[in-house]
PDB file of C-alpha atoms in Angstrom:
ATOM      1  CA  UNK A  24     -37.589 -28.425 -21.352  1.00  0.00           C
ATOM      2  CA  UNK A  25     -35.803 -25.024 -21.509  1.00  0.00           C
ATOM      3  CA  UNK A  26     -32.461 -25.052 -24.800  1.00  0.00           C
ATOM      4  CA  UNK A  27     -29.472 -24.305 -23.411  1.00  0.00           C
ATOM      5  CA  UNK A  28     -28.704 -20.667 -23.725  1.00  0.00           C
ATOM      6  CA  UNK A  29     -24.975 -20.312 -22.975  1.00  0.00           C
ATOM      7  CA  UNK A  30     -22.101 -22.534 -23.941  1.00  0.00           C
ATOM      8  CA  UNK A  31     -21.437 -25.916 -21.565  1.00  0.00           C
ATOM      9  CA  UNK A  32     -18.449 -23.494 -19.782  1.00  0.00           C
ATOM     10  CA  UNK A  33     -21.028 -20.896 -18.775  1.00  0.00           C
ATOM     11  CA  UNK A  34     -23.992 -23.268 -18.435  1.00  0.00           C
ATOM     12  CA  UNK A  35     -21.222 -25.291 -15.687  1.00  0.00           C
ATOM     13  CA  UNK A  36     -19.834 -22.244 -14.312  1.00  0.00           C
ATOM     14  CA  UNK A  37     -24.032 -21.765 -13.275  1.00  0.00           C
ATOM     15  CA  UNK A  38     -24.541 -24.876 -11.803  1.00  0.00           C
ATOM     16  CA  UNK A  39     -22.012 -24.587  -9.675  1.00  0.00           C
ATOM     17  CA  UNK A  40     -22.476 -21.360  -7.804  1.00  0.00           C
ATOM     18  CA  UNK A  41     -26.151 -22.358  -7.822  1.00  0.00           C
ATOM     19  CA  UNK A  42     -24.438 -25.120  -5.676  1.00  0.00           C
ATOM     20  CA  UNK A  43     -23.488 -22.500  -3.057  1.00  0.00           C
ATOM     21  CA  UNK A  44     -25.294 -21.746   0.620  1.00  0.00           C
ATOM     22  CA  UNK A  45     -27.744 -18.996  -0.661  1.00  0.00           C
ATOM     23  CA  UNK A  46     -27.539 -19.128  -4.146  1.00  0.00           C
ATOM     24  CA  UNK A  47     -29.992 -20.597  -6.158  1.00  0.00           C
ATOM     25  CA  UNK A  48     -30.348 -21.203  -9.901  1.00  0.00           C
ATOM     26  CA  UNK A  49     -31.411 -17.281 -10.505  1.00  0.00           C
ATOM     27  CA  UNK A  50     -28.998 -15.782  -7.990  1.00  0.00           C
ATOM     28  CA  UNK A  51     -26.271 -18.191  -9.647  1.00  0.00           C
ATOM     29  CA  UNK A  52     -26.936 -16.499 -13.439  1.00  0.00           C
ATOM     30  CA  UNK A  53     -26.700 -13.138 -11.771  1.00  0.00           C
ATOM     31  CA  UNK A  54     -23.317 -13.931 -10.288  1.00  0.00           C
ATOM     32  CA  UNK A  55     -21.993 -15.796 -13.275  1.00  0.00           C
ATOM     33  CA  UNK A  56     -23.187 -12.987 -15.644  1.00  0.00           C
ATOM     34  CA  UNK A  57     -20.912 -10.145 -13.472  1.00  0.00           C
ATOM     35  CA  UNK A  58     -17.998 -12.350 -13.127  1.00  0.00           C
ATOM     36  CA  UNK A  59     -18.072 -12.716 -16.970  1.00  0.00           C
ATOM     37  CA  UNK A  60     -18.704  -8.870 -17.696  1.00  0.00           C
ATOM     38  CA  UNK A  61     -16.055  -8.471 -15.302  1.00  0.00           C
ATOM     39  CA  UNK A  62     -13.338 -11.544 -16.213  1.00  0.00           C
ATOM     40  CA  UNK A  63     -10.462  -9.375 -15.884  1.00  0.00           C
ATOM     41  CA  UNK A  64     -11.272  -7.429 -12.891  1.00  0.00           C
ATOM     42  CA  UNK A  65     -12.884 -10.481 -10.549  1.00  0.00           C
ATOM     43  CA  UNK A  66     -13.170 -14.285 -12.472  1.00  0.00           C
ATOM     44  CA  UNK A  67      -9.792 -13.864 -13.315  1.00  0.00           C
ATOM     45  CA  UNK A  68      -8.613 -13.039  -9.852  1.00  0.00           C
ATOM     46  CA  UNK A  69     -11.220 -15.298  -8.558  1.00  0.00           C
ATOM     47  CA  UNK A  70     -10.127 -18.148 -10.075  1.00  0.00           C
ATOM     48  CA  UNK A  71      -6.537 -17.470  -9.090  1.00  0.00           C
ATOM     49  CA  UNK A  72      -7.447 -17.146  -5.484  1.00  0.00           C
ATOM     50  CA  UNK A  73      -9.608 -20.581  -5.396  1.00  0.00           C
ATOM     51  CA  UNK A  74      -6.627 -22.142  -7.161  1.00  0.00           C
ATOM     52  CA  UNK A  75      -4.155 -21.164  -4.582  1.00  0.00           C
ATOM     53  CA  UNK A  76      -6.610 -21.671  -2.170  1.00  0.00           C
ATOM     54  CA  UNK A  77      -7.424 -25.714  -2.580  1.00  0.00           C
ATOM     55  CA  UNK A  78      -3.573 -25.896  -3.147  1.00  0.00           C
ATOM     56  CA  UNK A  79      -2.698 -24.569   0.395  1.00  0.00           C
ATOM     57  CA  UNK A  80      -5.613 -25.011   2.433  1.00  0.00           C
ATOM     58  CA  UNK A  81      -4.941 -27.705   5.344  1.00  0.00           C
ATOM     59  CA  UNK A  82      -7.003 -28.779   8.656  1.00  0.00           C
ATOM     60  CA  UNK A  83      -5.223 -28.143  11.648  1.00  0.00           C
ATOM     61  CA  UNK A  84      -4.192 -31.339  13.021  1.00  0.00           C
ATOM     62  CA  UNK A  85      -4.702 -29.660  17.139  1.00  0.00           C
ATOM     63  CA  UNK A  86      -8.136 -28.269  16.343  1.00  0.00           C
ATOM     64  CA  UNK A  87     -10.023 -28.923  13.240  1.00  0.00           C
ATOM     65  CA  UNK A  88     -10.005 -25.182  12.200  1.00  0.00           C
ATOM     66  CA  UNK A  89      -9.183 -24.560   8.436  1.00  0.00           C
ATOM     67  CA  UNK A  90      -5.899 -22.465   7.463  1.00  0.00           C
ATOM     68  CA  UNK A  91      -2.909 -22.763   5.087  1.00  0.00           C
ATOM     69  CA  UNK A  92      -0.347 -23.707   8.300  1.00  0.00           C
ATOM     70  CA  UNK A  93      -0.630 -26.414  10.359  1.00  0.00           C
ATOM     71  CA  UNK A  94      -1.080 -25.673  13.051  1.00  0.00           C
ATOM     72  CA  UNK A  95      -3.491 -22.748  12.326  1.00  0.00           C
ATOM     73  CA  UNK A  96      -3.157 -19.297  13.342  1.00  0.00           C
ATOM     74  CA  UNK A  97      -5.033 -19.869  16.526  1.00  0.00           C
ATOM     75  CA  UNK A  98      -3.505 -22.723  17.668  1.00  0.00           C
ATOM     76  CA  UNK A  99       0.368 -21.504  17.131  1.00  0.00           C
ATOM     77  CA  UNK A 100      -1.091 -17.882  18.852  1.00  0.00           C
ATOM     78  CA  UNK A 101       1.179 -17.679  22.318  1.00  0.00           C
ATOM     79  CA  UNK A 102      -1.252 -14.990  23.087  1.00  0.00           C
ATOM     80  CA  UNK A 103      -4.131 -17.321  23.523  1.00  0.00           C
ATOM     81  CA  UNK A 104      -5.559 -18.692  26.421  1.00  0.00           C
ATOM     82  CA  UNK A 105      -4.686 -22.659  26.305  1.00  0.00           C
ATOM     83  CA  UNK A 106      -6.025 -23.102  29.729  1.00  0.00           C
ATOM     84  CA  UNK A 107      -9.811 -22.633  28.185  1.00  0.00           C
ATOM     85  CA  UNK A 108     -11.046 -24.425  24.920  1.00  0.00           C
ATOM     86  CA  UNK A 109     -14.165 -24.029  23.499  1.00  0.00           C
ATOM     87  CA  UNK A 110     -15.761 -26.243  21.514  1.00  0.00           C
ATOM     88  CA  UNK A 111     -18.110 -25.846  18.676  1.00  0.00           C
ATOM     89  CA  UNK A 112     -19.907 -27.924  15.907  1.00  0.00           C
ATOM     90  CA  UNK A 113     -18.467 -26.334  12.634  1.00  0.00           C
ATOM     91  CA  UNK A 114     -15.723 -23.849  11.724  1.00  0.00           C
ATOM     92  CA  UNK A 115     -18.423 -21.228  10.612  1.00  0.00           C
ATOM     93  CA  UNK A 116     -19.241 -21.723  14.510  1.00  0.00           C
ATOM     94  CA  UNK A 117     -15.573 -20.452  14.836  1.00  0.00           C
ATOM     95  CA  UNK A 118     -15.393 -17.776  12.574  1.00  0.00           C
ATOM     96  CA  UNK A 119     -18.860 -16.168  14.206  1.00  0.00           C
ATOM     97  CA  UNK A 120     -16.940 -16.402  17.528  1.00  0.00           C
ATOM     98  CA  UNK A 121     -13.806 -14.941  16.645  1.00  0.00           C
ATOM     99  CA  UNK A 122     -15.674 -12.029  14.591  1.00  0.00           C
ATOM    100  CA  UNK A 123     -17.436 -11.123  17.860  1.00  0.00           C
ATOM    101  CA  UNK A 124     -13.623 -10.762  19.805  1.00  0.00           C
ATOM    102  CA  UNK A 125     -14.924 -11.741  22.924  1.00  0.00           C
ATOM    103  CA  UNK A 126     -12.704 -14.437  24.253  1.00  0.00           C
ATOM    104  CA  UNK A 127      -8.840 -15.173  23.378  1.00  0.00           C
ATOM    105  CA  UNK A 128      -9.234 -19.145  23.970  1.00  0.00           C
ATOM    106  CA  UNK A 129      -8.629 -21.736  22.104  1.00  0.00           C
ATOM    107  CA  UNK A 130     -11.126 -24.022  19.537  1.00  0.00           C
ATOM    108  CA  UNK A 131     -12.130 -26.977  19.218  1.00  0.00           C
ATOM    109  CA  UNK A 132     -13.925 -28.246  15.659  1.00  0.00           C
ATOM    110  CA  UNK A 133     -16.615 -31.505  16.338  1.00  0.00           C
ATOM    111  CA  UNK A 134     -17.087 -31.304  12.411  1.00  0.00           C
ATOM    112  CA  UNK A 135     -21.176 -31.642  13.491  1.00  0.00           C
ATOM    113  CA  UNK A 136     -23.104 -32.483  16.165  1.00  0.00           C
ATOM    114  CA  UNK A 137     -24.238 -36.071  17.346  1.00  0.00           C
ATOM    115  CA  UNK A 138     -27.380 -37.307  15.511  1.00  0.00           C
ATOM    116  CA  UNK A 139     -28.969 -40.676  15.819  1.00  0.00           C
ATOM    117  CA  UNK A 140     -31.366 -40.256  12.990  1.00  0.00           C
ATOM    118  CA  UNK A 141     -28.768 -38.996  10.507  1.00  0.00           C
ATOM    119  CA  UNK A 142     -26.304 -41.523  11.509  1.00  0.00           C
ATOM    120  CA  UNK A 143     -23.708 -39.424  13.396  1.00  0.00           C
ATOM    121  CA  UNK A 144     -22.599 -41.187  16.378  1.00  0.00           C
ATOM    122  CA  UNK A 145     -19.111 -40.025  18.581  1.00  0.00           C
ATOM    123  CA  UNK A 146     -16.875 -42.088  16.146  1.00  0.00           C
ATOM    124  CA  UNK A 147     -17.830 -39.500  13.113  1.00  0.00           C
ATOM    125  CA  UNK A 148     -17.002 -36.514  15.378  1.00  0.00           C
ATOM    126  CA  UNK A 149     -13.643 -35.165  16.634  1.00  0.00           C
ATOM    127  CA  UNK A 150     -14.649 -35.753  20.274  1.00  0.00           C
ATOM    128  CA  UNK A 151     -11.922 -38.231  20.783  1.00  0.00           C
ATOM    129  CA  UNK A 152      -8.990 -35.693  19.900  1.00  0.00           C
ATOM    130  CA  UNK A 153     -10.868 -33.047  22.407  1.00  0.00           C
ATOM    131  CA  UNK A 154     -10.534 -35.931  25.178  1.00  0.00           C
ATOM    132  CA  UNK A 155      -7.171 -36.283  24.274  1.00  0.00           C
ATOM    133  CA  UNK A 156      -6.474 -32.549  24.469  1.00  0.00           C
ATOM    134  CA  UNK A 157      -7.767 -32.404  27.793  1.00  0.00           C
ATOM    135  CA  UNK A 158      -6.194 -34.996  29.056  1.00  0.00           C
ATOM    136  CA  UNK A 159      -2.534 -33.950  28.251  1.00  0.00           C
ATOM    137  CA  UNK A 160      -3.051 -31.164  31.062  1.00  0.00           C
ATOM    138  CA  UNK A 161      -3.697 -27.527  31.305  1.00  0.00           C
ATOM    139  CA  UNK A 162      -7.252 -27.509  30.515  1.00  0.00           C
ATOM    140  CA  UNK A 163      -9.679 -25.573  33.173  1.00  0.00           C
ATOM    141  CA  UNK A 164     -12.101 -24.844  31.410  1.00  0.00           C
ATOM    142  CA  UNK A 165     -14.242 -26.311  28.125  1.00  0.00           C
ATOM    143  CA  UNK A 166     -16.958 -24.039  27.304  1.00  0.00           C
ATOM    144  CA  UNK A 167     -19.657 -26.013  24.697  1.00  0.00           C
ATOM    145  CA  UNK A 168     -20.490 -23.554  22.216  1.00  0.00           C
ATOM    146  CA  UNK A 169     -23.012 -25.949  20.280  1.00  0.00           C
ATOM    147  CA  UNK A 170     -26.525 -24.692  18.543  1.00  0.00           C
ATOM    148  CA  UNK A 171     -29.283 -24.924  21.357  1.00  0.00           C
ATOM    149  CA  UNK A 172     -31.074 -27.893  19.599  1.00  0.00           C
ATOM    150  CA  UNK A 173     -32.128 -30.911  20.779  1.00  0.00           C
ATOM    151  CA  UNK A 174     -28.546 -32.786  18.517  1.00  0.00           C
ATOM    152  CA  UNK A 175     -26.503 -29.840  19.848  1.00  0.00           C
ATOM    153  CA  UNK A 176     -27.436 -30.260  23.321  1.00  0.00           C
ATOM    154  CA  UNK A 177     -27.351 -34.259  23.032  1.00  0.00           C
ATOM    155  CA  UNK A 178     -23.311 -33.393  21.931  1.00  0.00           C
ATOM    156  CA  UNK A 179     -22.895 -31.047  25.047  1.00  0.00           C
ATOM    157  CA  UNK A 180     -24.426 -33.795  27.195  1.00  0.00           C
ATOM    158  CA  UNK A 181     -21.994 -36.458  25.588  1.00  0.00           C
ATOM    159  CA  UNK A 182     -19.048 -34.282  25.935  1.00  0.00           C
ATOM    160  CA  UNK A 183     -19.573 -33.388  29.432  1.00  0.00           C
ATOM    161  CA  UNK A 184     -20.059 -37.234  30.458  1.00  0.00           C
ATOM    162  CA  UNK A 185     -16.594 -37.847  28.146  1.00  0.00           C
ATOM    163  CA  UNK A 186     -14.870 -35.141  30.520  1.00  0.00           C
ATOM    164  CA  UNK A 187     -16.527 -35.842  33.857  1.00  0.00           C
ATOM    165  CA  UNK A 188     -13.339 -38.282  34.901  1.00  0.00           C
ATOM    166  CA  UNK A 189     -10.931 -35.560  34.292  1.00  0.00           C
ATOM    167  CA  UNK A 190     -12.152 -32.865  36.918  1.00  0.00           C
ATOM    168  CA  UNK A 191     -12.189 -29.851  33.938  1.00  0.00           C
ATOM    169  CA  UNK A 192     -15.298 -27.663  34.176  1.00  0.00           C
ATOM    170  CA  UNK A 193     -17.196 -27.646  31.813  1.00  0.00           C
ATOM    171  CA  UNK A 194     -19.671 -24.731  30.569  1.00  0.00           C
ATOM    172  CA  UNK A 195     -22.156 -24.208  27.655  1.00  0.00           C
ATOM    173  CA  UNK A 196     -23.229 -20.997  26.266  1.00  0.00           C
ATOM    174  CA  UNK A 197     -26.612 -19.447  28.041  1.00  0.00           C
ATOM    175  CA  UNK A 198     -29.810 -19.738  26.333  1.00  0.00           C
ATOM    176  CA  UNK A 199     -32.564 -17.194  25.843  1.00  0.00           C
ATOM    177  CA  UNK A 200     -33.440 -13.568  24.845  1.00  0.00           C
ATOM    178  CA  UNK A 201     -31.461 -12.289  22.724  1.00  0.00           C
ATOM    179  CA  UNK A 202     -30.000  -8.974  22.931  1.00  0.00           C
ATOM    180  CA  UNK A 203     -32.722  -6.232  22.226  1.00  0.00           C
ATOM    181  CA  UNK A 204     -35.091  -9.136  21.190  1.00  0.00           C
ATOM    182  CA  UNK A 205     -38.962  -8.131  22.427  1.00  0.00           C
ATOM    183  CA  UNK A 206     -40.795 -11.037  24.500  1.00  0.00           C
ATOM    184  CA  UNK A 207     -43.736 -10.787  21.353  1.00  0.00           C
ATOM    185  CA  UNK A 208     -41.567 -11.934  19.001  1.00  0.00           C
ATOM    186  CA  UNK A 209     -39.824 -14.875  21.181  1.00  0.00           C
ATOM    187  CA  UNK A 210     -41.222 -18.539  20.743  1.00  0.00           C
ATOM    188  CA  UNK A 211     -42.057 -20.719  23.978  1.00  0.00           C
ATOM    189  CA  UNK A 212     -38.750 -22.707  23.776  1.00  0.00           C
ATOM    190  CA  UNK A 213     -36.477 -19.555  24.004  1.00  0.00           C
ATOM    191  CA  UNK A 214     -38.941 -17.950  26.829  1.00  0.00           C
ATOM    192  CA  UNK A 215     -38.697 -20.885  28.872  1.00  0.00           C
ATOM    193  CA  UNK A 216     -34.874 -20.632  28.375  1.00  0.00           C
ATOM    194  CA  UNK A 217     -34.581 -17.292  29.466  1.00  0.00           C
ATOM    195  CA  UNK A 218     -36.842 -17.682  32.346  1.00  0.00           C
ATOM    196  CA  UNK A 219     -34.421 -20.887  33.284  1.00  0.00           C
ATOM    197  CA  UNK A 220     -30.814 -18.999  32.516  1.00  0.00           C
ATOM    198  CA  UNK A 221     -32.315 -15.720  34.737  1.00  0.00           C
ATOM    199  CA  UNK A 222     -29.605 -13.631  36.708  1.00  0.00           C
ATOM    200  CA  UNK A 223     -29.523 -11.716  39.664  1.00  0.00           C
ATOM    201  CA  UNK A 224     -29.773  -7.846  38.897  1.00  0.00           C
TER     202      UNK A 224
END
């Protein structure tokens, strides 16, 4: 069994960015070892910012997005289209849509996706509150921007059936070859897909 080489502060600092999406025990010494050479320039400030941050951070009470308002940013935006929501599984979903700018809508956070063998049923997802959203009026459209698995599509599926009585359309995100992706390099799943979601030229 390896000694302990730092001091229980450092050693905890370590194991908990080695917690972090990406980071494992190595990367985690690397990180904690810069943010030490560099306390007064970045673990200072960093600490600081992750102390304001679990102070003011909130979940917006309309969508399930993350901010330090409630409602968030998006929700309070007059700009926004309300008559179109569209609904993903997690607010990293969110954030990947917003970064690509293509649609001024409005969100909806599930917090997951339905999955029977995990033991996430409807009750465990913010499906109810999207119901309710729709059916207070001025919803057109609800575009289902869920992961093209076989749980994301079982959520779409739900969702649609949970809408169906209150005449909204409802619209899911196409499926298939990605943007300069070469048909070598494509599995069967995402072929068939694209053969299924093809468009008139």
């Amino acid at each position: 069994m390896a000694e302990r080489i730092a001091g229980p502060e450092i050693e905890r600092l370590i194991q908990l960015l080695a917690r972090l999406p990406g980071l494992g025990p190595r990367s985690a010494r690397r990180a904690a070892l810069h943010l030490i050479r560099k306390r007064e320039e970045l673990l200072g400030p960093l600490a600081d910012a992750m102390r304001v941050a679990k102070e003011k951070i909130v979940t917006c009470s309309i969508c399930g997005n993350i901010d330090t308002s409630d409602p968030c940013a998006i929700c309070s935006d007059p700009r926004r289209d309300g008559s179109t929501i569209m609904v993903v599984e997690t607010i990293g979903d969110l954030w990947a849509l917003e970064r690509a700018n293509i649609l001024s809508a409005r969100y909806h956070v599930l917090g997951g996706a339905l999955s029977p063998l995990d033991g996430v049923g409807p009750d465990d997802l913010n499906i109810a509150k999207l119901v309710g959203r729709v059916a207070e009026g001025g919803v057109r459209e609800v575009i289902l921007a869920v992961n093209a698995t076989v749980d994301g599509q079982t959520t779409a599926h739900y969702i649609t059936e949970m809408l169906a009585h209150l005449g909204v359309k409802c619209t899911r995100l196409a499926h298939g070859m990605p943007v300069g992706g070469e048909l070598d390099y494509l599995d069967e799943g995402t072929l068939a897909a694209a053969l299924r979601s093809r468009t008139d030229l």
